[in-house]
Coordinates of C-alpha atoms and ligand atoms in Angstrom, one line a residue:
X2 CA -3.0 -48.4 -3.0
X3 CA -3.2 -47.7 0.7
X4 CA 0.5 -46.2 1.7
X5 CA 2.8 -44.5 -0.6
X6 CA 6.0 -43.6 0.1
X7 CA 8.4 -40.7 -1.0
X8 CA 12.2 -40.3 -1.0
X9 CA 14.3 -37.8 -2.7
X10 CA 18.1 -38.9 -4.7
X11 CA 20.8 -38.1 -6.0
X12 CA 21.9 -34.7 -6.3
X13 CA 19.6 -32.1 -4.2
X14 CA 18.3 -29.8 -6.1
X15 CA 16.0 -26.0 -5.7
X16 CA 12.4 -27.2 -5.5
X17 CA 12.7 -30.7 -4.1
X18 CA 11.0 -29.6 -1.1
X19 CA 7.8 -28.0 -3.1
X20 CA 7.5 -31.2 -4.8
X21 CA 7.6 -33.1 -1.8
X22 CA 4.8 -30.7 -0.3
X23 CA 2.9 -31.4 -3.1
X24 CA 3.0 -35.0 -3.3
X25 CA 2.6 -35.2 0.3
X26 CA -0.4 -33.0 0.6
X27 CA -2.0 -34.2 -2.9
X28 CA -1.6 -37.9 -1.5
X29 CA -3.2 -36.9 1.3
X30 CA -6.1 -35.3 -0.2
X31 CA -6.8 -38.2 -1.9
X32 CA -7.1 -40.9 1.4
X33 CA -3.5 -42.8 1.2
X34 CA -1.2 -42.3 3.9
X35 CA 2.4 -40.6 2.9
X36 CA 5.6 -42.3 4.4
X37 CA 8.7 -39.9 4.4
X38 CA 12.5 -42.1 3.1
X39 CA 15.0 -40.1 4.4
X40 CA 18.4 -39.9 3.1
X41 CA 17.3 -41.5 -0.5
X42 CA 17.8 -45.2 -1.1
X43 CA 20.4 -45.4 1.8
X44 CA 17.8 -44.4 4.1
X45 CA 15.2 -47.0 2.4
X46 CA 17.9 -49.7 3.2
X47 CA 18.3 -48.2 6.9
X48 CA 14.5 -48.5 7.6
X49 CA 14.6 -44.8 8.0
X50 CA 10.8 -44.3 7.3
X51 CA 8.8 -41.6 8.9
X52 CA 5.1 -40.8 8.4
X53 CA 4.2 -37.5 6.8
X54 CA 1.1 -35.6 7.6
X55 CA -0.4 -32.0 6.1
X56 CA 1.6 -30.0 8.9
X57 CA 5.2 -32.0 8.2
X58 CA 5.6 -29.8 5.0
X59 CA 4.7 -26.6 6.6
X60 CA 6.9 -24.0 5.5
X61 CA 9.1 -25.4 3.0
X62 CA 8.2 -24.4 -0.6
X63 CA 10.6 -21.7 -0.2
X64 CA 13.7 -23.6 1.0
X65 CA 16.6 -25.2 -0.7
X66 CA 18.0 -29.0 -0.6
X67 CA 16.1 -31.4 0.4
X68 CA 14.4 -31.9 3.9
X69 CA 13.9 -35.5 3.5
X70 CA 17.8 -35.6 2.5
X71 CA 19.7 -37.1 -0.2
X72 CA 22.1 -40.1 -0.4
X73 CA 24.0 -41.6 -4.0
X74 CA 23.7 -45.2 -2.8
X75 CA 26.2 -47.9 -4.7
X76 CA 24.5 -50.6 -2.7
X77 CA 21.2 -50.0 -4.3
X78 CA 22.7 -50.8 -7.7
X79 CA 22.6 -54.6 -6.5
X80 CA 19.6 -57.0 -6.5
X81 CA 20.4 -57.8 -3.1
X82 CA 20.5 -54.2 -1.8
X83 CA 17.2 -53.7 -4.0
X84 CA 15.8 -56.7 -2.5
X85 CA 16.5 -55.5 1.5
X86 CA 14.8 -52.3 0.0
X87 CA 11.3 -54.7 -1.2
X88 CA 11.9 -56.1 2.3
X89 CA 11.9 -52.5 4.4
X90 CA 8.9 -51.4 1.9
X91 CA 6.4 -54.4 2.8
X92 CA 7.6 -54.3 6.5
X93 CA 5.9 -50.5 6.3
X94 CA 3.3 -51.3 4.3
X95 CA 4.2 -48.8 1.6
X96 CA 3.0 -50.2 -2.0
X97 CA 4.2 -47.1 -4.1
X98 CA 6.8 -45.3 -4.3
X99 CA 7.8 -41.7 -5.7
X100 CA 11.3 -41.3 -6.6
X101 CA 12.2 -37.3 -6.7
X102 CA 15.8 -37.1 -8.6
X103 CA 17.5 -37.9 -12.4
X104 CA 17.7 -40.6 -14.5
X105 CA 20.1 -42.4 -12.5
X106 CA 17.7 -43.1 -9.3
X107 CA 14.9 -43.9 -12.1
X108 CA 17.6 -46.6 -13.1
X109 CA 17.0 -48.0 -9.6
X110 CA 13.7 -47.7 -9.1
X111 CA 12.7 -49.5 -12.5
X112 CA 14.7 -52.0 -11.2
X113 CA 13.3 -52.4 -8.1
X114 CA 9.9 -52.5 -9.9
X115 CA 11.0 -54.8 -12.3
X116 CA 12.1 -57.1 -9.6
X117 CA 9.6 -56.5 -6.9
X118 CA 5.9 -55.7 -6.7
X119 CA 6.5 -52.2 -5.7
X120 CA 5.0 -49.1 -8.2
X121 CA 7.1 -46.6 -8.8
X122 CA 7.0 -43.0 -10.2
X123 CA 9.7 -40.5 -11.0
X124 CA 9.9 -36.8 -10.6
X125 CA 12.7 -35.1 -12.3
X126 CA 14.9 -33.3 -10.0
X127 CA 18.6 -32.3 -10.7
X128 CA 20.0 -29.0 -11.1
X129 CA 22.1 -30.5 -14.6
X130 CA 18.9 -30.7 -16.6
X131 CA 19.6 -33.9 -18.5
X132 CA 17.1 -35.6 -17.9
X133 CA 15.1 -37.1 -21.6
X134 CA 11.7 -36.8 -22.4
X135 CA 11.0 -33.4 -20.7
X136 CA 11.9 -29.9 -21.2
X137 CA 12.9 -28.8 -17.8
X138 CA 13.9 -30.8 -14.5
X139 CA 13.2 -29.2 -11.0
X140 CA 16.2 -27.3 -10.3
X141 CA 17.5 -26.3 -12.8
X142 CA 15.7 -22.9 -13.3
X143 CA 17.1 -21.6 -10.2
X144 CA 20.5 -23.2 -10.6
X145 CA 21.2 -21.0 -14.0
X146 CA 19.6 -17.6 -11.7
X147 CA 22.3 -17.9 -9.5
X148 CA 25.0 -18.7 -12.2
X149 CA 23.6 -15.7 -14.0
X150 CA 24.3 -13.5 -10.8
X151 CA 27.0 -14.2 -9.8
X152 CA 28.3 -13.8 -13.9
X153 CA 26.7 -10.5 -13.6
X154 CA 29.0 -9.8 -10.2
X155 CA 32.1 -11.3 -11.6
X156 CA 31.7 -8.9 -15.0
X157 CA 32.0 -5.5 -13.0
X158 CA 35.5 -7.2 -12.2
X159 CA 36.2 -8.3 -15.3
X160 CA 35.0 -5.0 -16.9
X161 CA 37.5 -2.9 -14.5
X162 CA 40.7 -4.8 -15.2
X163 CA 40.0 -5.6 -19.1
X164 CA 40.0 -9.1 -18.3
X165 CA 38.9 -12.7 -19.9
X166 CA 37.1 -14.5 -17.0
X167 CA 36.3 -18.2 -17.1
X168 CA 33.5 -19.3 -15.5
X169 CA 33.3 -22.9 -14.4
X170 CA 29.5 -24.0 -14.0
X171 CA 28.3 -27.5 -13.1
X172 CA 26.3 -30.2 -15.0
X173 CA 27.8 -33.4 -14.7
X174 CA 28.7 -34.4 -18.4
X175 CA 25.9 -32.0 -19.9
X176 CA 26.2 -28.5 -21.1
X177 CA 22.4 -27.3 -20.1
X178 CA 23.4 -24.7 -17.4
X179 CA 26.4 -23.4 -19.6
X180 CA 24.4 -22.9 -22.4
X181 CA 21.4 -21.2 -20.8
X182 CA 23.4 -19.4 -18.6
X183 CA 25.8 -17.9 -21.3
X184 CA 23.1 -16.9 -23.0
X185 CA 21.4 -15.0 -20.1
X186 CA 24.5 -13.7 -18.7
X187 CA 25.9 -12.3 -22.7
X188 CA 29.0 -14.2 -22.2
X189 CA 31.1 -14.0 -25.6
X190 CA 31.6 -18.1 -25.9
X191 CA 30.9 -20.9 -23.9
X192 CA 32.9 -24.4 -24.2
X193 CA 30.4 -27.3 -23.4
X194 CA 31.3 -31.2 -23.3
X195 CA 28.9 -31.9 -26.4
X196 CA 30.8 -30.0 -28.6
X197 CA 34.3 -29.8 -30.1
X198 CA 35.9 -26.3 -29.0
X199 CA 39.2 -25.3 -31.3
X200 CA 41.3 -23.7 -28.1
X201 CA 43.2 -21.6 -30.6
X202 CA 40.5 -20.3 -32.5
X203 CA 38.6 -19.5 -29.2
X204 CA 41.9 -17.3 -28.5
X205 CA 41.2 -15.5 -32.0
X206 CA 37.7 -14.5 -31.3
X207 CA 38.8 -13.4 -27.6
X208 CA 41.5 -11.3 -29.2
X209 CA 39.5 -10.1 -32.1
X210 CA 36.8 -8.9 -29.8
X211 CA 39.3 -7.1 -27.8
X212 CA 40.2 -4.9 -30.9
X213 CA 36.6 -4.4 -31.6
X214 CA 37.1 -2.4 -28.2
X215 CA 34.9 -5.7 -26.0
X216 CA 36.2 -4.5 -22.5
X217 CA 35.1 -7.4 -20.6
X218 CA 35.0 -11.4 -22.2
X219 CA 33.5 -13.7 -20.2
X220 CA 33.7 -17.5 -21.2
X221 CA 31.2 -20.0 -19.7
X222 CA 32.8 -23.5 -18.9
X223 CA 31.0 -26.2 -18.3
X224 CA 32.5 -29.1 -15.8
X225 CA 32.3 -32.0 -18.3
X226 CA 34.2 -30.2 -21.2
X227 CA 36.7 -32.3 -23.0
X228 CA 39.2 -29.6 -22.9
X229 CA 39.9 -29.5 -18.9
X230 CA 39.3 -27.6 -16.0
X231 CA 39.0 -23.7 -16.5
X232 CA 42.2 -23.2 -14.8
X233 CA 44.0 -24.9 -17.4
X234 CA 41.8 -23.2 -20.3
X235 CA 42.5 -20.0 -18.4
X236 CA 46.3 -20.5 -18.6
X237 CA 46.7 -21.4 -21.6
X238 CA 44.9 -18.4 -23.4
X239 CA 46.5 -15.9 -20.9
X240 CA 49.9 -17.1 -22.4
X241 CA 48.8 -17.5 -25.9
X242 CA 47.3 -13.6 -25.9
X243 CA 49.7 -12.2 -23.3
X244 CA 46.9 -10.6 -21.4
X245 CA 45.1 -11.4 -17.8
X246 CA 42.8 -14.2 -17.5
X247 CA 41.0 -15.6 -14.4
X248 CA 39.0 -18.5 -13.8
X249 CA 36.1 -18.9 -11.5
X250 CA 34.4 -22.3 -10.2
X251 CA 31.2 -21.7 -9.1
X252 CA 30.4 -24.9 -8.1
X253 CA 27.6 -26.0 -5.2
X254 CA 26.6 -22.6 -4.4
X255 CA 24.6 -23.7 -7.5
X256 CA 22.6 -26.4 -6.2
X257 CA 21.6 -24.0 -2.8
X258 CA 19.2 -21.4 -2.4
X259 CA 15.5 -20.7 -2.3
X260 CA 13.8 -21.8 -5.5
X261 CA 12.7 -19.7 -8.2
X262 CA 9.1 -19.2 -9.1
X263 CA 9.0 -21.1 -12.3
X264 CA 10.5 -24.3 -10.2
X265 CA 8.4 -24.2 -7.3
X266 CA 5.6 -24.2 -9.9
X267 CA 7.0 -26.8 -11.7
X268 CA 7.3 -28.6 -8.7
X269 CA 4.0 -28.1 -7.4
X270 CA 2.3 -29.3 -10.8
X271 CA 4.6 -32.5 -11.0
X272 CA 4.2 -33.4 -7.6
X273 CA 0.0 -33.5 -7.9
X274 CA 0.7 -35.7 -11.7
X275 CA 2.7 -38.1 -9.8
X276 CA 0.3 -38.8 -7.5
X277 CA -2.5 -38.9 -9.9
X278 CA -0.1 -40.9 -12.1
X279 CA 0.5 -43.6 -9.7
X280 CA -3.3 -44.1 -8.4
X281 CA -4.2 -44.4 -12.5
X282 CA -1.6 -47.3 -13.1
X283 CA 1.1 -44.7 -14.3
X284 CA 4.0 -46.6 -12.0
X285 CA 6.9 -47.0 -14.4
X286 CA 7.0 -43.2 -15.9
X287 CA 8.3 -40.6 -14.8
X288 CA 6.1 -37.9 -14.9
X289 CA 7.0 -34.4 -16.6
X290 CA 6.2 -31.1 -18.1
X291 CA 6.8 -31.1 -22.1
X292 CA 5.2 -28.0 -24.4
X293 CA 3.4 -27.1 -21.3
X294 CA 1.8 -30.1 -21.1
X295 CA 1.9 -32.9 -18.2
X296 CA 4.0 -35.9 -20.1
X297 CA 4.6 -39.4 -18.4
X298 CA 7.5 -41.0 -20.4
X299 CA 8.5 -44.5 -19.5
X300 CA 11.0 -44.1 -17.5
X301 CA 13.7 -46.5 -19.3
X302 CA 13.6 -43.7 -22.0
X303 CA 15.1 -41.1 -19.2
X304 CA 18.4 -43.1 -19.8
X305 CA 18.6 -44.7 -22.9
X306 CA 17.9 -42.0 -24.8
X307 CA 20.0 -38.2 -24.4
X308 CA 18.3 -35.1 -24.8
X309 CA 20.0 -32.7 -27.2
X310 CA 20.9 -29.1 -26.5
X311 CA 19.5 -26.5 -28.1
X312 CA 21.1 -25.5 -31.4
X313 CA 19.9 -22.4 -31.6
X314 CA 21.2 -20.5 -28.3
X315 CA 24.6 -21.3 -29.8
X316 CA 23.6 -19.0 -32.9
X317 CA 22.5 -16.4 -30.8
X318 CA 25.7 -16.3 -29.2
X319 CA 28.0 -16.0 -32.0
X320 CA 26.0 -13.0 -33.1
X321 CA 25.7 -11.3 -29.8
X322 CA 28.7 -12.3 -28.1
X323 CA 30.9 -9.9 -30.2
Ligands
LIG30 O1 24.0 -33.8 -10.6 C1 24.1 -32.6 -9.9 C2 25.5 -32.2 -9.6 O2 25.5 -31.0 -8.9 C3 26.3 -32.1 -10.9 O3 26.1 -30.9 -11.6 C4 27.7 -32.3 -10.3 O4 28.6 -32.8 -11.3 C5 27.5 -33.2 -9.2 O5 26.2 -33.2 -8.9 C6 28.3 -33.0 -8.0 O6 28.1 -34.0 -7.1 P1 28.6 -34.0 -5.6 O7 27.7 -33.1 -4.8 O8 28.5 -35.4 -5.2 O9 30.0 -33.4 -5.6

């Protein structure tokens, strides 16, 4: 492999930049050339192709989004936008590819391996967390810090008035960042899309927690739930228990901001596997962290199979959310 190319899709998420550093710079270390896709596989279809030297990705382990930028492409579903995309890649000279997003740009890109000659190797990057296989994706670390903080803000609120507060997190249709943030931010209950919530008995706790003299109650919603949007939760309990509820959508204000620490670490070590990956016949995988360990799982598995919650956290809450 002489040229390898790098393009970042789907959502953006905290820590895409540190990854591309690292594949950029590890790459380089080891003699290939590093072409730059911007704007994901829209760009790739464009010709948008730039080439990346050590200096390019100066200063940008500690900045949000993405700066290669970030497209969701409907065109790239099709063999005959993959097949423009084969066309742009030869034309370059690139002959592997790393693909820095979820499960749904690895859906592409095993396509476009399948169908081409092109290698391809996924890092997982989305702030939701589903991604199979791994125990963490880029992103996703720093997208439950700032749902904790602002949690923490909205509680002084919610403290003063003796209020319920529901507060609407993202996640697609997956109930990582709820559950992980709930936890972190002591929130009585949370209401996830991959499990049944009883509306009415979620009003009984509220109130019985109330009587137990719980000033403030603050219930973590995540986006996908089956039940609706947290306005709708919100009225419905205010009139069921006559007292003052407010909901709160956080929304993309969790997919900005610098990175934490454990992703830009996380980032850094994936981004050096997925260049070592590829250049030892790893194209297929997508390469992760599992136990602490560097994984490569074949990157089918990222969406055929669905990583579970854990069980556990929603123990802890029942007991501590009193
Ligand atoms: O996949 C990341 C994510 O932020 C989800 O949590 C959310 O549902 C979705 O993207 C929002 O997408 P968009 O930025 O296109 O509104």
């Amino acid at each position: 492999m002489n040229r390898l190319g790098i393009l970042t899709s789907g959502g953006d998420a905290p820590g895409m930049n540190a990854c591309i550093r690292a594949v950029v710079r590890h790459a380089l270390n080891e003699g290939l050339e590093v072409m730059g896709i911007r704007r994901g596989y829209s760009g790739l279809l464009a010709g948008e192709v730039v080439k990346l030297n050590f200096r390019s990705v100066a200063n940008i382990i500690q900045r949000g989004g993405t700066i290669l930028e970030t497209s969701r492409c409907a065109d790239f579903l099709k063999p005959e936008g993959r097949r423009d995309a084969a066309v742009v890649l030869e034309q370059n000279g690139i002959d592997g590819l790393v693909i820095v997003g979820g499960d749904g740009s690895f859906r592409g890109a095993s396509a476009l391996m399948e169908e081409t000659s092109t290698m391809v190797i996924g890092v997982p990057a989305t702030i939701d967390n589903d991604v199979y296989g791994i125990d963490y994706t880029i992103g996703f670390d720093t997208a439950v810090n700032t749902a904790m903080e602002a949690i923490d803000k909205v509680r002084d609120t919610a403290d003063a008035f003796e209020r319920i507060f529901f507060v609407e997190v993202m996640g697609r249709d997956a109930g990582f960042i709820a559950l992980q943030v709930a936890v972190a931010a002591g929130a009585a209950e949370v209401i996830v899309p991959e499990q049944k919530t009883d509306l009415d008995q979620l009003c009984r706790t509220l109130s019985d927690n109330f009587k137990r003299g719980k000033r403030s109650n603050i219930v973590v919603v995540a986006e996908g739930n089956k039940l609706g949007h947290s306005l709708q939760i919100a009225q419905y309990v205010e009139n069921r228990l006559n007292t003052s509820c407010r909901a709160c959508v956080l929304g993309h204000l969790q997919r900005g901001g610098a990175p934490t620490a454990k992703d830009r670490v996380l980032a850094t070590r994936l981004g050096a596997a997925a260049v070592e990956g590829i250049l030892k016949g790893k194209h297929g995988h997508m390469v992760g962290q599992r136990n602490g360990q560097v994984v490569y799982v074949p990157m089918r598995e990222t969406w055929e199979k669905k990583k579970e919650l854990a069980v556990h956290l929603f123990e802890s809450l029942k007991v501590l959310g009193k």
